mmCIF file of C-alpha atoms in Angstrom:
data_model
loop_
_atom_site.group_PDB
_atom_site.id
_atom_site.type_symbol
_atom_site.label_atom_id
_atom_site.label_comp_id
_atom_site.label_asym_id
_atom_site.label_seq_id
_atom_site.Cartn_x
_atom_site.Cartn_y
_atom_site.Cartn_z
ATOM 1 C CA MET A 29 101.633 118.121 119.556
ATOM 2 C CA THR A 30 104.364 120.549 120.522
ATOM 3 C CA ARG A 31 107.542 121.212 118.585
ATOM 4 C CA ASP A 32 109.660 119.301 121.107
ATOM 5 C CA GLY A 33 107.362 116.488 122.177
ATOM 6 C CA GLY A 34 104.481 114.177 121.462
ATOM 7 C CA GLN A 35 101.060 114.571 122.965
ATOM 8 C CA ASN A 36 102.441 113.848 126.412
ATOM 9 C CA GLY A 37 105.481 116.077 125.909
ATOM 10 C CA ALA A 38 107.887 113.139 125.950
ATOM 11 C CA VAL A 39 111.006 113.250 123.823
ATOM 12 C CA VAL A 40 113.858 110.890 123.064
ATOM 13 C CA ARG A 41 117.335 112.428 123.080
ATOM 14 C CA VAL A 42 119.490 110.966 120.334
ATOM 15 C CA ALA A 43 123.278 111.373 120.290
ATOM 16 C CA ALA A 44 124.903 110.428 116.996
ATOM 17 C CA VAL A 45 128.298 110.463 115.308
ATOM 18 C CA GLY A 46 129.979 108.677 112.435
ATOM 19 C CA ASP A 47 133.382 108.560 110.778
ATOM 20 C CA ILE A 48 135.410 108.668 113.966
ATOM 21 C CA HIS A 49 138.085 106.485 112.290
ATOM 22 C CA LEU A 50 139.761 105.315 115.478
ATOM 23 C CA SER A 51 143.039 103.426 115.703
ATOM 24 C CA PRO A 52 145.380 102.514 118.574
ATOM 25 C CA ASP A 53 146.973 105.973 118.553
ATOM 26 C CA CYS A 54 143.529 107.484 119.310
ATOM 27 C CA ARG A 55 142.938 105.505 122.489
ATOM 28 C CA GLY A 56 140.898 107.525 125.012
ATOM 29 C CA LEU A 57 140.220 110.388 122.587
ATOM 30 C CA LEU A 58 136.428 110.348 122.768
ATOM 31 C CA ARG A 59 135.893 108.710 126.142
ATOM 32 C CA PRO A 60 135.680 111.982 128.139
ATOM 33 C CA SER A 61 132.906 113.278 125.874
ATOM 34 C CA PHE A 62 131.089 109.936 125.778
ATOM 35 C CA ALA A 63 131.173 109.854 129.582
ATOM 36 C CA THR A 64 128.764 112.815 129.585
ATOM 37 C CA LEU A 65 126.118 110.964 127.564
ATOM 38 C CA PRO A 66 123.908 109.901 130.504
ATOM 39 C CA LEU A 67 123.433 113.600 131.285
ATOM 40 C CA CYS A 68 122.133 114.567 127.856
ATOM 41 C CA ALA A 69 121.130 111.527 125.769
ATOM 42 C CA ASP A 70 119.047 108.363 125.839
ATOM 43 C CA VAL A 71 120.961 106.514 123.120
ATOM 44 C CA LEU A 72 124.196 106.826 121.124
ATOM 45 C CA LEU A 73 124.128 106.021 117.397
ATOM 46 C CA LEU A 74 127.382 105.255 115.560
ATOM 47 C CA ALA A 75 127.005 105.770 111.804
ATOM 48 C CA GLY A 76 129.879 103.677 110.498
ATOM 49 C CA ASP A 77 133.555 104.163 109.672
ATOM 50 C CA LEU A 78 134.372 103.592 113.295
ATOM 51 C CA THR A 79 137.856 102.324 112.435
ATOM 52 C CA ARG A 80 140.515 103.401 109.944
ATOM 53 C CA HIS A 81 141.128 100.080 108.235
ATOM 54 C CA GLY A 82 138.649 97.631 109.750
ATOM 55 C CA THR A 83 141.101 95.672 111.911
ATOM 56 C CA VAL A 84 140.466 93.989 115.246
ATOM 57 C CA PRO A 85 142.977 96.178 117.182
ATOM 58 C CA GLU A 86 141.181 99.266 115.883
ATOM 59 C CA ALA A 87 137.801 97.809 116.800
ATOM 60 C CA GLU A 88 139.101 97.157 120.309
ATOM 61 C CA VAL A 89 139.869 100.868 120.648
ATOM 62 C CA VAL A 90 136.319 101.744 119.605
ATOM 63 C CA ALA A 91 134.962 99.175 122.045
ATOM 64 C CA GLU A 92 136.831 100.712 124.955
ATOM 65 C CA GLU A 93 135.589 104.192 124.073
ATOM 66 C CA VAL A 94 131.931 103.123 124.388
ATOM 67 C CA ARG A 95 132.054 100.265 126.903
ATOM 68 C CA ASP A 96 129.737 100.898 129.896
ATOM 69 C CA VAL A 97 129.109 104.424 128.679
ATOM 70 C CA GLY A 98 125.759 104.585 130.462
ATOM 71 C CA VAL A 99 123.356 104.647 127.503
ATOM 72 C CA PRO A 100 122.574 102.017 124.841
ATOM 73 C CA VAL A 101 124.946 102.147 121.863
ATOM 74 C CA VAL A 102 123.708 101.126 118.413
ATOM 75 C CA ALA A 103 125.969 101.031 115.358
ATOM 76 C CA VAL A 104 126.285 100.190 111.710
ATOM 77 C CA LEU A 105 129.609 99.562 110.031
ATOM 78 C CA GLY A 106 131.042 101.661 107.207
ATOM 79 C CA ASN A 107 133.243 101.004 104.210
ATOM 80 C CA HIS A 108 136.424 101.542 106.261
ATOM 81 C CA ASP A 109 135.229 98.881 108.702
ATOM 82 C CA TYR A 110 135.014 96.433 105.781
ATOM 83 C CA HIS A 111 138.413 97.278 104.300
ATOM 84 C CA SER A 112 140.420 94.440 105.866
ATOM 85 C CA GLU A 113 137.605 91.918 105.301
ATOM 86 C CA GLN A 114 137.352 91.425 109.063
ATOM 87 C CA GLU A 115 133.908 92.988 109.442
ATOM 88 C CA ALA A 116 132.549 89.950 111.302
ATOM 89 C CA ASP A 117 135.357 90.218 113.847
ATOM 90 C CA VAL A 118 134.879 93.978 114.131
ATOM 91 C CA SER A 119 131.187 93.408 114.863
ATOM 92 C CA ARG A 120 132.041 90.724 117.408
ATOM 93 C CA VAL A 121 134.457 92.983 119.291
ATOM 94 C CA LEU A 122 131.896 95.773 119.403
ATOM 95 C CA GLY A 123 129.171 93.348 120.458
ATOM 96 C CA ASP A 124 131.332 92.080 123.330
ATOM 97 C CA ALA A 125 131.476 95.693 124.560
ATOM 98 C CA GLY A 126 127.684 95.935 124.571
ATOM 99 C CA VAL A 127 127.237 97.635 121.208
ATOM 100 C CA THR A 128 124.282 96.493 119.077
ATOM 101 C CA VAL A 129 125.614 96.272 115.520
ATOM 102 C CA LEU A 130 122.872 96.297 112.885
ATOM 103 C CA GLU A 131 122.964 95.116 109.295
ATOM 104 C CA GLY A 132 119.511 94.796 107.818
ATOM 105 C CA ASP A 133 117.927 94.327 111.226
ATOM 106 C CA ARG A 134 116.441 96.352 114.058
ATOM 107 C CA VAL A 135 116.457 96.917 117.799
ATOM 108 C CA LEU A 136 113.848 98.287 120.219
ATOM 109 C CA LEU A 137 114.890 100.302 123.256
ATOM 110 C CA PRO A 138 112.765 101.418 126.214
ATOM 111 C CA VAL A 139 112.902 105.194 126.691
ATOM 112 C CA GLY A 140 110.855 107.424 128.962
ATOM 113 C CA GLY A 141 107.886 105.130 129.271
ATOM 114 C CA GLY A 142 107.843 104.395 125.541
ATOM 115 C CA LYS A 143 109.913 102.567 122.961
ATOM 116 C CA ILE A 144 112.177 103.747 120.169
ATOM 117 C CA GLY A 145 113.067 101.543 117.240
ATOM 118 C CA ILE A 146 116.294 101.723 115.260
ATOM 119 C CA ALA A 147 116.716 100.024 111.893
ATOM 120 C CA GLY A 148 120.223 99.862 110.533
ATOM 121 C CA VAL A 149 122.204 98.954 107.445
ATOM 122 C CA LYS A 150 125.538 100.054 106.016
ATOM 123 C CA GLY A 151 123.952 100.773 102.662
ATOM 124 C CA PHE A 152 125.938 101.336 99.510
ATOM 125 C CA CYS A 153 126.523 103.822 96.740
ATOM 126 C CA GLY A 154 125.013 104.121 93.248
ATOM 127 C CA GLY A 155 123.825 107.701 93.009
ATOM 128 C CA PHE A 156 120.662 109.735 92.996
ATOM 129 C CA ALA A 157 117.892 110.757 90.636
ATOM 130 C CA GLY A 158 119.308 111.724 87.267
ATOM 131 C CA SER A 159 122.785 110.352 87.960
ATOM 132 C CA SER A 160 122.424 106.830 89.265
ATOM 133 C CA ALA A 161 123.863 103.519 88.129
ATOM 134 C CA GLY A 162 121.566 101.041 86.393
ATOM 135 C CA GLU A 163 121.338 97.274 86.736
ATOM 136 C CA PHE A 164 122.341 96.634 83.128
ATOM 137 C CA GLY A 165 125.348 95.406 81.196
ATOM 138 C CA GLU A 166 128.345 93.646 82.649
ATOM 139 C CA ARG A 167 128.057 91.259 85.559
ATOM 140 C CA GLU A 168 130.200 93.578 87.663
ATOM 141 C CA MET A 169 127.883 96.546 87.065
ATOM 142 C CA LYS A 170 124.788 94.523 87.852
ATOM 143 C CA GLU A 171 126.314 93.243 91.079
ATOM 144 C CA PHE A 172 127.307 96.790 92.040
ATOM 145 C CA VAL A 173 123.704 97.971 91.743
ATOM 146 C CA ARG A 174 122.344 94.822 93.355
ATOM 147 C CA ALA A 175 124.518 95.475 96.412
ATOM 148 C CA ALA A 176 122.841 98.872 96.808
ATOM 149 C CA ARG A 177 119.423 97.311 96.307
ATOM 150 C CA ARG A 178 120.044 94.591 98.890
ATOM 151 C CA GLY A 179 121.008 97.179 101.460
ATOM 152 C CA ALA A 180 117.915 99.267 100.788
ATOM 153 C CA GLU A 181 115.669 96.208 100.928
ATOM 154 C CA GLY A 182 117.178 95.247 104.274
ATOM 155 C CA LEU A 183 116.508 98.730 105.608
ATOM 156 C CA TYR A 184 112.918 98.604 104.361
ATOM 157 C CA ARG A 185 112.256 95.272 106.038
ATOM 158 C CA ALA A 186 113.787 96.421 109.310
ATOM 159 C CA LEU A 187 111.817 99.688 109.376
ATOM 160 C CA SER A 188 108.605 97.909 108.419
ATOM 161 C CA GLY A 189 109.119 95.488 111.277
ATOM 162 C CA LEU A 190 109.414 98.380 113.707
ATOM 163 C CA ASP A 191 106.047 99.727 112.607
ATOM 164 C CA ALA A 192 104.402 96.582 113.929
ATOM 165 C CA GLU A 193 106.203 96.677 117.269
ATOM 166 C CA GLY A 194 104.652 99.722 118.915
ATOM 167 C CA CYS A 195 107.491 102.227 118.571
ATOM 168 C CA GLY A 196 106.968 105.804 119.656
ATOM 169 C CA ALA A 197 109.789 106.899 117.322
ATOM 170 C CA ARG A 198 111.627 105.159 114.485
ATOM 171 C CA ILE A 199 115.152 105.933 113.312
ATOM 172 C CA ALA A 200 116.926 104.770 110.149
ATOM 173 C CA LEU A 201 120.681 104.408 110.720
ATOM 174 C CA THR A 202 122.981 104.027 107.708
ATOM 175 C CA HIS A 203 126.551 104.821 106.726
ATOM 176 C CA PHE A 204 125.942 105.802 103.109
ATOM 177 C CA ALA A 205 123.727 108.812 102.408
ATOM 178 C CA PRO A 206 120.074 108.423 101.393
ATOM 179 C CA VAL A 207 119.750 111.917 99.895
ATOM 180 C CA PRO A 208 122.016 114.360 98.037
ATOM 181 C CA ASP A 209 121.045 117.280 100.338
ATOM 182 C CA THR A 210 123.541 116.233 102.995
ATOM 183 C CA LEU A 211 126.328 115.862 100.424
ATOM 184 C CA ALA A 212 126.451 119.603 99.646
ATOM 185 C CA GLY A 213 130.089 120.614 99.929
ATOM 186 C CA GLU A 214 131.431 117.398 98.414
ATOM 187 C CA PRO A 215 132.538 117.397 94.761
ATOM 188 C CA VAL A 216 129.432 116.714 92.674
ATOM 189 C CA GLU A 217 131.408 114.198 90.632
ATOM 190 C CA ILE A 218 131.646 111.798 93.591
ATOM 191 C CA TYR A 219 127.995 111.973 94.710
ATOM 192 C CA PRO A 220 127.267 108.562 93.108
ATOM 193 C CA PHE A 221 129.897 107.026 95.413
ATOM 194 C CA LEU A 222 128.530 108.605 98.586
ATOM 195 C CA GLY A 223 125.021 107.173 98.694
ATOM 196 C CA SER A 224 121.937 105.909 96.930
ATOM 197 C CA TYR A 225 118.394 107.108 96.335
ATOM 198 C CA LEU A 226 117.280 103.531 97.062
ATOM 199 C CA LEU A 227 117.889 104.144 100.773
ATOM 200 C CA ALA A 228 115.600 107.189 100.742
ATOM 201 C CA GLU A 229 112.914 105.230 98.914
ATOM 202 C CA ALA A 230 113.083 102.534 101.588
ATOM 203 C CA ILE A 231 112.837 105.141 104.356
ATOM 204 C CA ASP A 232 109.857 106.887 102.783
ATOM 205 C CA GLU A 233 108.012 103.673 101.929
ATOM 206 C CA ALA A 234 108.458 102.094 105.362
ATOM 207 C CA GLY A 235 108.299 105.313 107.368
ATOM 208 C CA ALA A 236 110.695 106.861 109.869
ATOM 209 C CA ASP A 237 110.988 109.921 112.070
ATOM 210 C CA LEU A 238 114.701 110.524 111.553
ATOM 211 C CA ALA A 239 117.439 109.212 109.260
ATOM 212 C CA VAL A 240 121.081 109.377 110.368
ATOM 213 C CA HIS A 241 124.140 108.684 108.209
ATOM 214 C CA GLY A 242 127.841 109.478 107.843
ATOM 215 C CA HIS A 243 130.427 108.952 105.073
ATOM 216 C CA ALA A 244 130.359 112.454 103.512
ATOM 217 C CA HIS A 245 133.119 114.284 105.380
ATOM 218 C CA LEU A 246 132.715 117.518 103.419
ATOM 219 C CA GLY A 247 128.935 117.391 103.362
ATOM 220 C CA THR A 248 126.168 119.228 105.191
ATOM 221 C CA GLU A 249 124.361 118.205 108.361
ATOM 222 C CA HIS A 250 120.716 118.815 107.424
ATOM 223 C CA GLY A 251 118.629 117.293 104.658
ATOM 224 C CA MET A 252 115.267 115.693 103.966
ATOM 225 C CA THR A 253 113.822 112.855 101.921
ATOM 226 C CA ALA A 254 111.160 113.482 99.297
ATOM 227 C CA GLY A 255 108.627 112.098 101.769
ATOM 228 C CA GLY A 256 109.550 114.613 104.469
ATOM 229 C CA VAL A 257 111.780 112.522 106.748
ATOM 230 C CA ARG A 258 114.559 114.565 108.342
ATOM 231 C CA VAL A 259 118.058 113.380 107.396
ATOM 232 C CA ARG A 260 121.182 114.199 109.406
ATOM 233 C CA ASN A 261 124.769 113.712 108.262
ATOM 234 C CA VAL A 262 126.664 113.081 111.496
ATOM 235 C CA ALA A 263 130.124 112.450 110.056
ATOM 236 C CA GLN A 264 132.420 113.891 112.708
ATOM 237 C CA PRO A 265 134.181 116.268 110.295
ATOM 238 C CA VAL A 266 130.728 117.726 109.505
ATOM 239 C CA ILE A 267 129.364 118.111 113.046
ATOM 240 C CA GLY A 268 132.770 119.146 114.420
ATOM 241 C CA LYS A 269 132.314 117.551 117.857
ATOM 242 C CA ALA A 270 132.177 114.207 119.627
ATOM 243 C CA PHE A 271 128.467 113.782 118.840
ATOM 244 C CA ALA A 272 125.417 115.699 117.695
ATOM 245 C CA LEU A 273 122.185 115.752 119.701
ATOM 246 C CA TYR A 274 118.654 115.561 118.320
ATOM 247 C CA HIS A 275 115.296 115.543 120.103
ATOM 248 C CA LEU A 276 112.443 113.448 118.731
ATOM 249 C CA PRO A 277 108.836 113.414 119.938
ATOM 250 C CA LEU A 278 108.097 110.098 121.609
ATOM 251 C CA LEU A 279 104.500 109.161 120.949
ATOM 252 C CA PRO A 280 102.763 106.695 123.258
ATOM 253 C CA THR A 281 101.399 104.311 120.615
ATOM 254 C CA PRO A 282 101.738 103.904 116.842
ATOM 255 C CA ALA A 283 97.947 103.617 116.581
ATOM 256 C CA ASP A 284 97.504 107.230 117.669
ATOM 257 C CA PRO A 285 96.307 109.338 114.665
ATOM 258 C CA VAL A 286 99.242 111.720 115.066
ATOM 259 C CA ARG A 287 101.696 108.845 114.534
ATOM 260 C CA ARG A 288 101.807 109.474 110.807
ATOM 261 C CA GLU A 289 102.222 113.229 111.031
ATOM 262 C CA SER A 290 105.541 114.713 109.945
ATOM 263 C CA ARG A 291 107.654 115.410 113.027
ATOM 264 C CA ALA A 292 110.780 117.512 112.966
ATOM 265 C CA ALA A 293 114.028 116.421 114.590
ATOM 266 C CA THR A 294 115.404 119.428 116.416
ATOM 267 C CA THR A 295 119.062 119.965 117.186
ATOM 268 C CA SER A 296 119.994 120.643 120.798
#
């Protein structure tokens, strides 16, 4: 297996960005860059916080930026997209524009003679090893931790389902961070509000080839789970462009012995 491809040299080209925070005054801002996607990418992943306040007019702006862009678009929502408690309407508007919005579910896409699988969930916060919240005490604290656990369990189920569906590459898409590596640059005091170790546990237990998230605007692009899965923080303030590009080996079948080998995601 080569660095850039599976046994047959095939790769899937993944474009990804999060935290674009669009509103009506941003109309048309990203469309010129997104129009180039068919030239360089097979899929566009949107890692949440697509709007500023989670309103329908803001979602309509996002929808117009990605409508008929020429590659499949897969998204999860972020905390900003939930702010106005219109997340169902935001998802509907995006769906009407052809965007697949995931929340504890998965999608398979045909790419280059193979299939890629994307499992998505917003996720939640709670912290990481040594500084995480516990499901103990007041009802409010227990519900806080249970929200993080529900998100991680949804991600695990979605990834596990992909393993049975013959994917040549599997991607975990979240808004909140699964590891602290990609938070470097943020104040340490707010790490517990930026992600949860439960997401990384779900990714490692179910298996994935790449994990993509947003949310941490002052964070770092590159990280890794304890199990060796590459993690990429694609918040737009971190990547500094309309989208980041990653190449993943696309293996022909999950039954191939190399399917379980660690495979690096390389940045174009």
